[in-house]
mmCIF file of C-alpha atoms in Angstrom:
data_model
loop_
_atom_site.group_PDB
_atom_site.id
_atom_site.type_symbol
_atom_site.label_atom_id
_atom_site.label_comp_id
_atom_site.label_asym_id
_atom_site.label_seq_id
_atom_site.Cartn_x
_atom_site.Cartn_y
_atom_site.Cartn_z
ATOM 1 C CA MET A 89 18.355 -15.495 11.607
ATOM 2 C CA LYS A 90 18.248 -14.644 7.674
ATOM 3 C CA VAL A 91 14.851 -13.385 5.985
ATOM 4 C CA LEU A 92 14.250 -12.927 2.695
ATOM 5 C CA MET A 93 11.804 -10.634 1.505
ATOM 6 C CA VAL A 94 10.609 -10.971 -2.507
ATOM 7 C CA ILE A 95 8.114 -8.647 -4.054
ATOM 8 C CA PRO A 96 8.160 -7.861 -7.803
ATOM 9 C CA ALA A 97 8.810 -4.737 -8.031
ATOM 10 C CA LEU A 98 10.269 -1.894 -5.898
ATOM 11 C CA GLY A 99 9.728 1.087 -8.125
ATOM 12 C CA ASN A 100 7.875 4.503 -6.812
ATOM 13 C CA VAL A 101 4.807 3.927 -9.407
ATOM 14 C CA TYR A 102 3.641 0.834 -7.428
ATOM 15 C CA GLY A 103 2.866 3.108 -4.415
ATOM 16 C CA GLY A 104 2.346 1.660 -0.981
ATOM 17 C CA PRO A 105 3.669 -2.043 -1.439
ATOM 18 C CA THR A 106 7.013 -0.686 -2.123
ATOM 19 C CA GLN A 107 6.928 1.708 0.679
ATOM 20 C CA VAL A 108 5.820 -0.854 3.025
ATOM 21 C CA ILE A 109 8.230 -3.458 2.313
ATOM 22 C CA LEU A 110 10.900 -1.193 2.643
ATOM 23 C CA GLU A 111 9.747 0.348 5.929
ATOM 24 C CA LEU A 112 9.121 -3.061 6.980
ATOM 25 C CA ALA A 113 12.800 -4.949 6.321
ATOM 26 C CA GLU A 114 14.348 -1.789 7.590
ATOM 27 C CA SER A 115 12.614 -1.733 10.712
ATOM 28 C CA ILE A 116 13.100 -5.622 11.578
ATOM 29 C CA ALA A 117 16.939 -5.581 10.394
ATOM 30 C CA LYS A 118 17.076 -3.050 13.295
ATOM 31 C CA LEU A 119 15.829 -5.602 15.670
ATOM 32 C CA GLY A 120 19.649 -7.781 14.942
ATOM 33 C CA ILE A 121 18.138 -9.534 11.786
ATOM 34 C CA SER A 122 19.514 -10.577 8.638
ATOM 35 C CA VAL A 123 17.173 -8.979 5.775
ATOM 36 C CA ASP A 124 17.767 -9.174 2.090
ATOM 37 C CA ILE A 125 15.249 -8.004 0.040
ATOM 38 C CA ILE A 126 15.174 -9.082 -4.079
ATOM 39 C CA ALA A 127 12.484 -7.594 -7.418
ATOM 40 C CA THR A 128 12.584 -6.878 -10.621
ATOM 41 C CA HIS A 129 13.860 -3.396 -11.876
ATOM 42 C CA ALA A 130 10.484 -2.306 -12.672
ATOM 43 C CA ASN A 131 8.859 0.701 -12.666
ATOM 44 C CA GLY A 132 5.463 0.952 -14.089
ATOM 45 C CA SER A 133 6.403 1.885 -18.162
ATOM 46 C CA THR A 134 10.169 2.382 -17.512
ATOM 47 C CA ASN A 135 12.604 0.772 -15.058
ATOM 48 C CA LEU A 136 15.220 1.705 -12.643
ATOM 49 C CA ASP A 137 18.528 2.493 -13.450
ATOM 50 C CA VAL A 138 20.291 0.681 -10.552
ATOM 51 C CA PRO A 139 22.869 -2.388 -10.650
ATOM 52 C CA LEU A 140 21.096 -6.029 -11.799
ATOM 53 C CA ASN A 141 22.009 -9.550 -10.198
ATOM 54 C CA GLU A 142 24.101 -7.754 -7.587
ATOM 55 C CA TRP A 143 23.543 -6.754 -4.524
ATOM 56 C CA ILE A 144 22.715 -2.858 -3.108
ATOM 57 C CA ILE A 145 24.737 -2.579 0.385
ATOM 58 C CA GLN A 146 21.712 -0.256 2.311
ATOM 59 C CA LYS A 147 21.922 0.670 5.445
ATOM 60 C CA TYR A 148 20.448 -2.247 7.465
ATOM 61 C CA HIS A 149 19.972 -4.981 4.188
ATOM 62 C CA ARG A 150 20.436 -5.332 1.015
ATOM 63 C CA VAL A 151 18.840 -4.976 -1.899
ATOM 64 C CA GLN A 152 19.256 -7.112 -5.142
ATOM 65 C CA TYR A 153 17.258 -6.321 -8.738
ATOM 66 C CA PHE A 154 16.530 -8.983 -11.552
ATOM 67 C CA PRO A 155 15.703 -7.918 -14.981
ATOM 68 C CA TYR A 156 12.767 -9.674 -16.404
ATOM 69 C CA LEU A 157 9.773 -9.703 -19.831
ATOM 70 C CA ASP A 158 6.583 -7.994 -19.112
ATOM 71 C CA PHE A 159 3.539 -9.893 -20.073
ATOM 72 C CA LEU A 160 0.131 -8.590 -19.090
ATOM 73 C CA ASP A 161 2.310 -7.366 -16.332
ATOM 74 C CA TYR A 162 3.498 -10.622 -14.900
ATOM 75 C CA LYS A 163 7.051 -9.804 -14.971
ATOM 76 C CA PHE A 164 8.493 -13.359 -15.916
ATOM 77 C CA THR A 165 12.325 -13.221 -14.565
ATOM 78 C CA GLY A 166 14.542 -16.080 -15.588
ATOM 79 C CA ALA A 167 17.386 -14.247 -13.533
ATOM 80 C CA MET A 168 15.014 -14.606 -10.453
ATOM 81 C CA THR A 169 13.928 -17.623 -10.985
ATOM 82 C CA LYS A 170 17.608 -19.202 -11.558
ATOM 83 C CA TRP A 171 18.692 -17.521 -8.587
ATOM 84 C CA LEU A 172 16.045 -17.996 -5.898
ATOM 85 C CA PHE A 173 16.211 -22.087 -6.619
ATOM 86 C CA LYS A 174 19.851 -21.390 -5.910
ATOM 87 C CA ASN A 175 20.315 -19.275 -3.028
ATOM 88 C CA VAL A 176 16.810 -19.851 -1.123
ATOM 89 C CA ASP A 177 17.992 -22.332 1.314
ATOM 90 C CA ASN A 178 20.958 -19.759 2.513
ATOM 91 C CA TYR A 179 17.875 -18.208 4.470
ATOM 92 C CA ASP A 180 15.821 -19.073 7.043
ATOM 93 C CA ILE A 181 12.566 -17.601 6.152
ATOM 94 C CA VAL A 182 11.101 -16.142 2.821
ATOM 95 C CA HIS A 183 8.149 -13.698 3.103
ATOM 96 C CA THR A 184 6.915 -12.796 -0.596
ATOM 97 C CA ASN A 185 4.933 -10.267 -0.907
ATOM 98 C CA ALA A 186 1.666 -9.273 -3.614
ATOM 99 C CA ILE A 187 0.506 -11.768 -6.011
ATOM 100 C CA PHE A 188 -0.539 -12.248 -9.272
ATOM 101 C CA SER A 189 3.278 -11.874 -10.713
ATOM 102 C CA TYR A 190 5.509 -14.481 -11.521
ATOM 103 C CA PRO A 191 8.293 -13.145 -9.295
ATOM 104 C CA VAL A 192 6.355 -14.616 -6.129
ATOM 105 C CA LEU A 193 5.532 -17.725 -7.349
ATOM 106 C CA ALA A 194 8.675 -18.428 -8.644
ATOM 107 C CA ALA A 195 9.951 -17.993 -5.114
ATOM 108 C CA HIS A 196 6.968 -20.304 -3.673
ATOM 109 C CA TRP A 197 8.242 -22.763 -5.776
ATOM 110 C CA ALA A 198 11.900 -22.645 -4.648
ATOM 111 C CA CYS A 199 10.720 -22.656 -0.785
ATOM 112 C CA GLN A 200 8.322 -25.609 -1.851
ATOM 113 C CA PHE A 201 11.111 -27.352 -3.434
ATOM 114 C CA ARG A 202 13.848 -26.617 -1.086
ATOM 115 C CA ASN A 203 11.949 -27.059 2.013
ATOM 116 C CA ILE A 204 11.951 -23.608 3.527
ATOM 117 C CA PRO A 205 8.779 -22.035 5.178
ATOM 118 C CA TYR A 206 7.098 -19.291 3.208
ATOM 119 C CA ILE A 207 4.561 -16.606 4.520
ATOM 120 C CA ALA A 208 2.621 -14.543 1.881
ATOM 121 C CA THR A 209 1.056 -11.571 1.825
ATOM 122 C CA PRO A 210 -1.213 -10.468 -0.765
ATOM 123 C CA HIS A 211 -1.405 -6.410 0.272
ATOM 124 C CA GLY A 212 -5.268 -6.661 -0.788
ATOM 125 C CA MET A 213 -4.679 -8.380 -4.361
ATOM 126 C CA MET A 214 -7.308 -11.274 -2.966
ATOM 127 C CA GLU A 215 -10.043 -8.395 -1.474
ATOM 128 C CA PRO A 216 -13.396 -10.117 -3.183
ATOM 129 C CA TRP A 217 -13.367 -5.854 -4.901
ATOM 130 C CA ALA A 218 -9.758 -6.815 -6.848
ATOM 131 C CA LEU A 219 -10.093 -10.726 -7.432
ATOM 132 C CA ALA A 220 -13.376 -9.329 -9.506
ATOM 133 C CA TYR A 221 -10.990 -6.428 -11.054
ATOM 134 C CA LYS A 222 -9.133 -8.056 -14.639
ATOM 135 C CA ALA A 223 -10.944 -11.610 -12.972
ATOM 136 C CA TRP A 224 -10.052 -12.365 -17.082
ATOM 137 C CA LYS A 225 -6.356 -12.566 -16.592
ATOM 138 C CA LYS A 226 -6.935 -13.468 -13.296
ATOM 139 C CA LYS A 227 -8.979 -16.499 -12.631
ATOM 140 C CA LEU A 228 -7.037 -18.912 -14.876
ATOM 141 C CA TYR A 229 -3.580 -18.063 -13.399
ATOM 142 C CA PHE A 230 -5.241 -17.900 -9.584
ATOM 143 C CA THR A 231 -6.607 -21.453 -9.674
ATOM 144 C CA LEU A 232 -3.687 -23.176 -11.444
ATOM 145 C CA LEU A 233 -0.721 -21.797 -10.313
ATOM 146 C CA GLU A 234 -0.943 -19.148 -7.294
ATOM 147 C CA GLN A 235 -3.200 -20.631 -4.964
ATOM 148 C CA PRO A 236 -1.710 -24.145 -5.306
ATOM 149 C CA ALA A 237 1.213 -22.807 -4.113
ATOM 150 C CA LEU A 238 -0.394 -20.677 -1.584
ATOM 151 C CA GLN A 239 -1.760 -24.027 0.353
ATOM 152 C CA LYS A 240 1.979 -24.582 0.948
ATOM 153 C CA ALA A 241 2.709 -21.962 2.789
ATOM 154 C CA SER A 242 3.551 -22.164 6.369
ATOM 155 C CA SER A 243 1.390 -18.874 7.208
ATOM 156 C CA ILE A 244 -0.556 -15.967 5.187
ATOM 157 C CA GLN A 245 -0.375 -12.514 6.435
ATOM 158 C CA MET A 246 -3.708 -10.211 6.225
ATOM 159 C CA LEU A 247 -3.456 -6.375 6.961
ATOM 160 C CA ALA A 248 -6.177 -6.502 8.728
ATOM 161 C CA SER A 249 -9.649 -8.396 10.483
ATOM 162 C CA THR A 250 -11.578 -7.235 7.485
ATOM 163 C CA GLU A 251 -9.616 -8.455 5.208
ATOM 164 C CA ALA A 252 -9.014 -11.792 6.576
ATOM 165 C CA GLU A 253 -12.599 -11.873 7.176
ATOM 166 C CA GLY A 254 -12.808 -11.216 2.876
ATOM 167 C CA ILE A 255 -10.679 -14.602 1.921
ATOM 168 C CA LYS A 256 -12.721 -17.267 3.875
ATOM 169 C CA SER A 257 -14.008 -17.899 0.858
ATOM 170 C CA LEU A 258 -11.210 -19.295 -1.716
ATOM 171 C CA HIS A 259 -11.206 -21.597 1.772
ATOM 172 C CA LEU A 260 -7.058 -21.274 2.084
ATOM 173 C CA LYS A 261 -5.255 -23.888 4.597
ATOM 174 C CA PRO A 262 -2.528 -21.916 6.334
ATOM 175 C CA PRO A 263 -3.047 -20.112 9.515
ATOM 176 C CA LEU A 264 -3.975 -16.341 8.982
ATOM 177 C CA VAL A 265 -1.561 -13.849 10.978
ATOM 178 C CA ILE A 266 -3.027 -10.342 10.762
ATOM 179 C CA VAL A 267 -0.206 -7.860 11.282
ATOM 180 C CA PRO A 268 -0.560 -4.106 9.722
ATOM 181 C CA ASN A 269 1.241 -1.567 8.488
ATOM 182 C CA GLY A 270 3.062 1.299 9.783
ATOM 183 C CA ILE A 271 4.686 4.429 10.223
ATOM 184 C CA HIS A 272 7.222 6.033 12.087
ATOM 185 C CA SER A 273 6.396 8.703 14.682
ATOM 186 C CA THR A 274 9.746 10.272 14.093
ATOM 187 C CA ASP A 275 8.282 11.618 10.664
ATOM 188 C CA PHE A 276 4.817 12.877 11.924
ATOM 189 C CA ALA A 277 6.761 14.434 15.044
ATOM 190 C CA SER A 278 6.805 18.120 13.633
ATOM 191 C CA LEU A 279 5.329 18.320 9.872
ATOM 192 C CA PRO A 280 7.485 21.272 7.542
ATOM 193 C CA SER A 281 5.734 24.482 6.675
ATOM 194 C CA PRO A 282 3.118 24.182 4.411
ATOM 195 C CA ASP A 283 4.619 26.946 2.400
ATOM 196 C CA ILE A 284 6.656 24.150 0.763
ATOM 197 C CA PHE A 285 3.358 22.991 -0.586
ATOM 198 C CA TYR A 286 2.132 26.401 -1.426
ATOM 199 C CA GLN A 287 4.839 27.768 -2.980
ATOM 200 C CA GLN A 288 4.968 24.228 -5.547
ATOM 201 C CA PHE A 289 1.140 24.657 -5.936
ATOM 202 C CA PRO A 290 -0.209 28.452 -5.136
ATOM 203 C CA GLU A 291 -3.613 28.068 -5.866
ATOM 204 C CA THR A 292 -3.757 25.557 -3.365
ATOM 205 C CA ARG A 293 -2.895 28.451 -0.786
ATOM 206 C CA ASN A 294 -5.954 30.290 1.356
ATOM 207 C CA LYS A 295 -8.000 27.418 0.328
ATOM 208 C CA ILE A 296 -9.626 25.169 2.200
ATOM 209 C CA LEU A 297 -8.090 21.416 0.934
ATOM 210 C CA ILE A 298 -8.878 17.731 1.130
ATOM 211 C CA ILE A 299 -6.217 15.793 0.193
ATOM 212 C CA PHE A 300 -6.370 12.327 -1.201
ATOM 213 C CA LEU A 301 -3.313 10.685 -1.220
ATOM 214 C CA GLY A 302 -2.984 7.439 -3.818
ATOM 215 C CA ARG A 303 -2.149 5.740 -6.847
ATOM 216 C CA ILE A 304 -4.226 6.669 -9.585
ATOM 217 C CA ASP A 305 -6.728 3.930 -10.459
ATOM 218 C CA PRO A 306 -9.255 2.374 -10.638
ATOM 219 C CA LYS A 307 -9.349 1.006 -7.772
ATOM 220 C CA LYS A 308 -8.668 4.199 -6.174
ATOM 221 C CA GLY A 309 -12.903 5.420 -6.463
ATOM 222 C CA LEU A 310 -12.051 8.197 -7.762
ATOM 223 C CA ASP A 311 -15.196 8.163 -9.616
ATOM 224 C CA LEU A 312 -16.967 8.428 -6.544
ATOM 225 C CA LEU A 313 -14.952 11.025 -5.215
ATOM 226 C CA ALA A 314 -15.236 13.718 -8.014
ATOM 227 C CA PRO A 315 -19.517 14.028 -7.751
ATOM 228 C CA ALA A 316 -18.508 13.709 -3.807
ATOM 229 C CA PHE A 317 -16.372 16.810 -4.063
ATOM 230 C CA ALA A 318 -18.435 18.725 -6.737
ATOM 231 C CA LYS A 319 -21.493 18.126 -3.832
ATOM 232 C CA VAL A 320 -18.679 19.911 -1.395
ATOM 233 C CA HIS A 321 -17.323 22.583 -3.536
ATOM 234 C CA GLU A 322 -21.114 23.840 -4.220
ATOM 235 C CA LYS A 323 -21.177 24.217 -0.588
ATOM 236 C CA PHE A 324 -18.220 25.120 0.600
ATOM 237 C CA THR A 325 -16.787 27.187 -2.906
ATOM 238 C CA GLU A 326 -13.532 27.872 -1.179
ATOM 239 C CA THR A 327 -12.698 23.957 -0.926
ATOM 240 C CA HIS A 328 -9.924 22.741 -3.514
ATOM 241 C CA LEU A 329 -9.049 19.267 -3.986
ATOM 242 C CA ILE A 330 -5.296 17.592 -4.205
ATOM 243 C CA VAL A 331 -5.238 14.902 -5.807
ATOM 244 C CA ALA A 332 -1.671 13.395 -4.565
ATOM 245 C CA GLY A 333 -0.295 10.141 -6.578
ATOM 246 C CA PRO A 334 1.694 8.318 -9.167
ATOM 247 C CA ASP A 335 -0.282 7.399 -12.784
ATOM 248 C CA ASN A 336 1.080 4.009 -13.484
ATOM 249 C CA THR A 337 -1.631 2.377 -15.725
ATOM 250 C CA GLY A 338 -2.042 5.542 -17.640
ATOM 251 C CA PHE A 339 -5.979 6.239 -15.668
ATOM 252 C CA LEU A 340 -4.784 9.931 -15.723
ATOM 253 C CA SER A 341 -7.276 11.074 -18.431
ATOM 254 C CA THR A 342 -10.190 9.122 -16.941
ATOM 255 C CA ALA A 343 -9.965 10.318 -13.789
ATOM 256 C CA GLU A 344 -9.529 14.000 -15.089
ATOM 257 C CA SER A 345 -12.782 13.612 -16.501
ATOM 258 C CA TYR A 346 -14.854 12.054 -14.091
ATOM 259 C CA PHE A 347 -13.857 16.060 -12.590
ATOM 260 C CA MET A 348 -14.877 18.126 -15.822
ATOM 261 C CA GLU A 349 -18.138 16.398 -15.969
ATOM 262 C CA GLY A 350 -18.797 16.811 -12.347
ATOM 263 C CA GLY A 351 -18.223 20.782 -13.122
ATOM 264 C CA CYS A 352 -15.452 21.102 -10.515
ATOM 265 C CA ARG A 353 -12.517 20.354 -12.452
ATOM 266 C CA ASP A 354 -10.384 23.993 -11.713
ATOM 267 C CA ALA A 355 -11.017 23.296 -8.179
ATOM 268 C CA VAL A 356 -8.995 20.086 -8.285
ATOM 269 C CA THR A 357 -5.041 19.705 -8.535
ATOM 270 C CA PHE A 358 -3.502 16.577 -9.663
ATOM 271 C CA THR A 359 0.514 16.985 -8.008
ATOM 272 C CA GLY A 360 1.770 13.899 -9.399
ATOM 273 C CA MET A 361 3.877 11.419 -6.619
ATOM 274 C CA LEU A 362 5.150 13.574 -3.401
ATOM 275 C CA ARG A 363 7.297 12.176 -1.999
ATOM 276 C CA GLY A 364 9.664 13.517 1.712
ATOM 277 C CA ASP A 365 9.279 17.059 2.761
ATOM 278 C CA MET A 366 7.033 17.545 -0.292
ATOM 279 C CA LYS A 367 4.293 15.401 0.813
ATOM 280 C CA TYR A 368 4.167 15.945 4.271
ATOM 281 C CA ALA A 369 3.931 19.767 3.442
ATOM 282 C CA ALA A 370 0.473 18.976 1.397
ATOM 283 C CA LEU A 371 -0.285 17.101 4.686
ATOM 284 C CA ALA A 372 0.517 20.318 6.750
ATOM 285 C CA ALA A 373 -1.160 22.044 4.531
ATOM 286 C CA ALA A 374 -4.934 19.748 3.859
ATOM 287 C CA ASN A 375 -7.939 20.345 6.442
ATOM 288 C CA ILE A 376 -8.908 17.169 5.559
ATOM 289 C CA TYR A 377 -8.030 13.933 4.569
ATOM 290 C CA VAL A 378 -10.541 11.614 2.389
ATOM 291 C CA ALA A 379 -9.539 8.253 0.724
ATOM 292 C CA PRO A 380 -12.926 6.561 -1.204
ATOM 293 C CA SER A 381 -10.909 3.274 -1.971
ATOM 294 C CA TYR A 382 -13.130 0.460 -3.606
ATOM 295 C CA SER A 383 -10.660 -1.600 -1.988
ATOM 296 C CA GLU A 384 -7.163 -1.489 -0.225
ATOM 297 C CA GLY A 385 -5.370 -4.484 2.105
ATOM 298 C CA PHE A 386 -4.560 -1.790 4.900
ATOM 299 C CA SER A 387 -3.785 1.430 3.291
ATOM 300 C CA MET A 388 -0.203 3.318 3.785
ATOM 301 C CA SER A 389 -1.374 6.940 3.669
ATOM 302 C CA VAL A 390 -4.633 6.349 5.606
ATOM 303 C CA LEU A 391 -2.190 5.516 7.850
ATOM 304 C CA GLU A 392 -0.523 8.642 7.191
ATOM 305 C CA GLY A 393 -3.324 11.426 7.275
ATOM 306 C CA MET A 394 -4.674 10.287 10.358
ATOM 307 C CA ALA A 395 -0.966 10.603 12.165
ATOM 308 C CA ALA A 396 -0.610 14.305 11.184
ATOM 309 C CA GLY A 397 -4.270 14.754 12.866
ATOM 310 C CA LEU A 398 -6.288 15.742 9.835
ATOM 311 C CA PRO A 399 -10.073 14.523 10.249
ATOM 312 C CA CYS A 400 -10.692 11.681 8.086
ATOM 313 C CA VAL A 401 -12.892 10.064 5.592
ATOM 314 C CA ILE A 402 -12.455 6.268 4.858
ATOM 315 C CA THR A 403 -14.359 4.057 3.105
ATOM 316 C CA THR A 404 -15.098 0.212 4.646
ATOM 317 C CA GLY A 405 -12.748 -0.509 1.159
ATOM 318 C CA CYS A 406 -10.081 0.465 3.504
ATOM 319 C CA ASN A 407 -10.495 -2.099 5.726
ATOM 320 C CA PHE A 408 -9.902 -0.477 8.575
ATOM 321 C CA PRO A 409 -13.019 -0.446 10.973
ATOM 322 C CA GLU A 410 -10.860 0.029 14.379
ATOM 323 C CA ALA A 411 -10.362 3.641 13.328
ATOM 324 C CA GLY A 412 -14.356 3.902 12.984
ATOM 325 C CA MET A 413 -14.910 1.583 16.799
ATOM 326 C CA ALA A 414 -11.949 4.163 17.988
ATOM 327 C CA ASN A 415 -14.079 7.563 16.560
ATOM 328 C CA ALA A 416 -10.577 8.373 14.727
ATOM 329 C CA ALA A 417 -11.918 8.512 11.753
ATOM 330 C CA SER A 418 -15.382 8.822 9.476
ATOM 331 C CA ILE A 419 -16.137 5.447 8.118
ATOM 332 C CA VAL A 420 -18.871 5.489 5.639
ATOM 333 C CA ASP A 421 -20.546 2.955 2.891
ATOM 334 C CA ILE A 422 -18.280 3.128 -0.697
ATOM 335 C CA ASP A 423 -21.030 5.382 -1.897
ATOM 336 C CA ALA A 424 -20.137 9.162 -3.624
ATOM 337 C CA ASN A 425 -22.975 10.672 -1.351
ATOM 338 C CA GLN A 426 -22.325 9.560 2.140
ATOM 339 C CA ILE A 427 -18.183 10.789 1.149
ATOM 340 C CA ALA A 428 -19.791 14.244 0.202
ATOM 341 C CA ASP A 429 -22.266 14.200 3.813
ATOM 342 C CA SER A 430 -18.969 13.233 5.721
ATOM 343 C CA LEU A 431 -17.057 15.669 4.308
ATOM 344 C CA ILE A 432 -19.310 18.293 4.554
ATOM 345 C CA GLU A 433 -20.417 17.602 8.207
ATOM 346 C CA PHE A 434 -16.394 17.541 8.581
ATOM 347 C CA LEU A 435 -16.111 21.666 6.920
ATOM 348 C CA GLN A 436 -19.820 22.856 8.616
ATOM 349 C CA ASP A 437 -18.490 21.637 12.419
ATOM 350 C CA PRO A 438 -14.319 22.682 12.601
ATOM 351 C CA ILE A 439 -14.524 22.069 16.270
ATOM 352 C CA LYS A 440 -15.521 17.886 15.877
ATOM 353 C CA ALA A 441 -13.220 18.282 13.021
ATOM 354 C CA LYS A 442 -9.920 19.326 14.568
ATOM 355 C CA ALA A 443 -10.916 16.683 17.395
ATOM 356 C CA THR A 444 -11.397 13.673 15.472
ATOM 357 C CA GLY A 445 -7.753 14.659 13.965
ATOM 358 C CA ASP A 446 -6.132 14.653 17.313
ATOM 359 C CA ARG A 447 -7.852 11.589 17.809
ATOM 360 C CA ALA A 448 -6.496 10.222 15.187
ATOM 361 C CA ARG A 449 -2.857 11.290 15.121
ATOM 362 C CA GLN A 450 -3.472 9.574 18.921
ATOM 363 C CA PHE A 451 -4.530 6.389 17.875
ATOM 364 C CA ILE A 452 -2.106 6.389 15.115
ATOM 365 C CA LEU A 453 0.924 6.520 17.100
ATOM 366 C CA GLU A 454 0.068 4.798 20.171
ATOM 367 C CA ASN A 455 -0.703 1.354 17.886
ATOM 368 C CA TYR A 456 0.448 2.091 14.583
ATOM 369 C CA THR A 457 4.463 2.530 14.320
ATOM 370 C CA TRP A 458 7.073 0.587 12.391
ATOM 371 C CA ASP A 459 9.161 -0.576 15.764
ATOM 372 C CA SER A 460 5.804 -2.021 16.994
ATOM 373 C CA ILE A 461 5.031 -4.084 13.461
ATOM 374 C CA ALA A 462 8.767 -5.462 13.360
ATOM 375 C CA SER A 463 8.486 -7.217 16.883
ATOM 376 C CA LYS A 464 5.451 -8.340 16.059
ATOM 377 C CA MET A 465 6.488 -9.511 12.717
ATOM 378 C CA LEU A 466 9.319 -10.913 14.440
ATOM 379 C CA SER A 467 7.444 -13.648 17.154
ATOM 380 C CA VAL A 468 6.133 -14.765 13.784
ATOM 381 C CA TYR A 469 9.098 -15.412 11.845
ATOM 382 C CA GLN A 470 10.000 -17.360 15.221
ATOM 383 C CA ASP A 471 7.010 -18.847 15.537
ATOM 384 C CA LEU A 472 6.930 -20.644 11.931
ATOM 385 C CA ILE A 473 10.363 -21.270 11.843
ATOM 386 C CA SER A 474 10.071 -23.304 14.701
ATOM 387 C CA LEU A 475 7.178 -25.383 13.614
ATOM 388 C CA GLU A 476 9.172 -26.555 10.882
ATOM 389 C CA LYS A 477 12.266 -27.512 12.692
#
């Protein structure tokens, strides 16, 4: 089987979706499947320094980058379009990732033209909040171009049951399959020393650390986290908030202003994006994980926080009710007071916090590893290909 994965961009500034595609591609390739990835070389306001229009051989798969013209973030790319129409029939199935970006639309058109089955993964971009955000530039594009292409997909992958429920109003015809994201259990077998993080950010040493791990973006709920943390910090003055993630939309100054207004900016460290041992050391240093999001497809950072054994406070917008049913996380409404109260509850009851973190770790390692996710996705591919024959 030959699989082509298409994503608008693989730059680190795009956070979770980039990580998901690379991890999924590698995990599927380890099962003996040929996997190629194509993307533009976009990386936020800059471009990746990579060869263009040629294959880059990775350990388990290949990647090819194409030049693009950025217009309203749609990433128009003639080079990729030409390549797709010429080469897409070399593959048994195409897996597109994201919507509201031209490269994915070009892939759908090429698949239709060459009669190749394709599965589309919107990564939470069809959630009601996501569709309503900047709706002025999405509505016409979705109605005229995106929705007709999605209607002809062989299937649409949802990352969570709640995401599938949320898009019913769009009346999409293809069958929905639910395949979540995952983590590598080996990454969490033994976390590095927190000292690695303390040395880089000494103001966090000897503090009770609450960590937010995600992009600095309006949908991540930092406007809710700021008043929530202000309430927490007033009661527990030794608390310190880590905001760890890239600012790929220029939202950082606005996010900082939320904490200034809350009077707690001095107790917040914005680290930028953390990678590798530094990210895992931050998780090892943290006492509580928080995700105040308005909307997620299926958050990789939530999985990481739970796999690290942290008690987690997440909103219903994170689309992870299963964690609540397993009593492995505190799930609250999208509300600053509820976020604050849940954080305070963990701080007041360390025994409960540790027990929740222990359950979280076990729950993720038993149910959400890339090995099991890759096997499930491969079964989906096989079913869709057999239906086309």
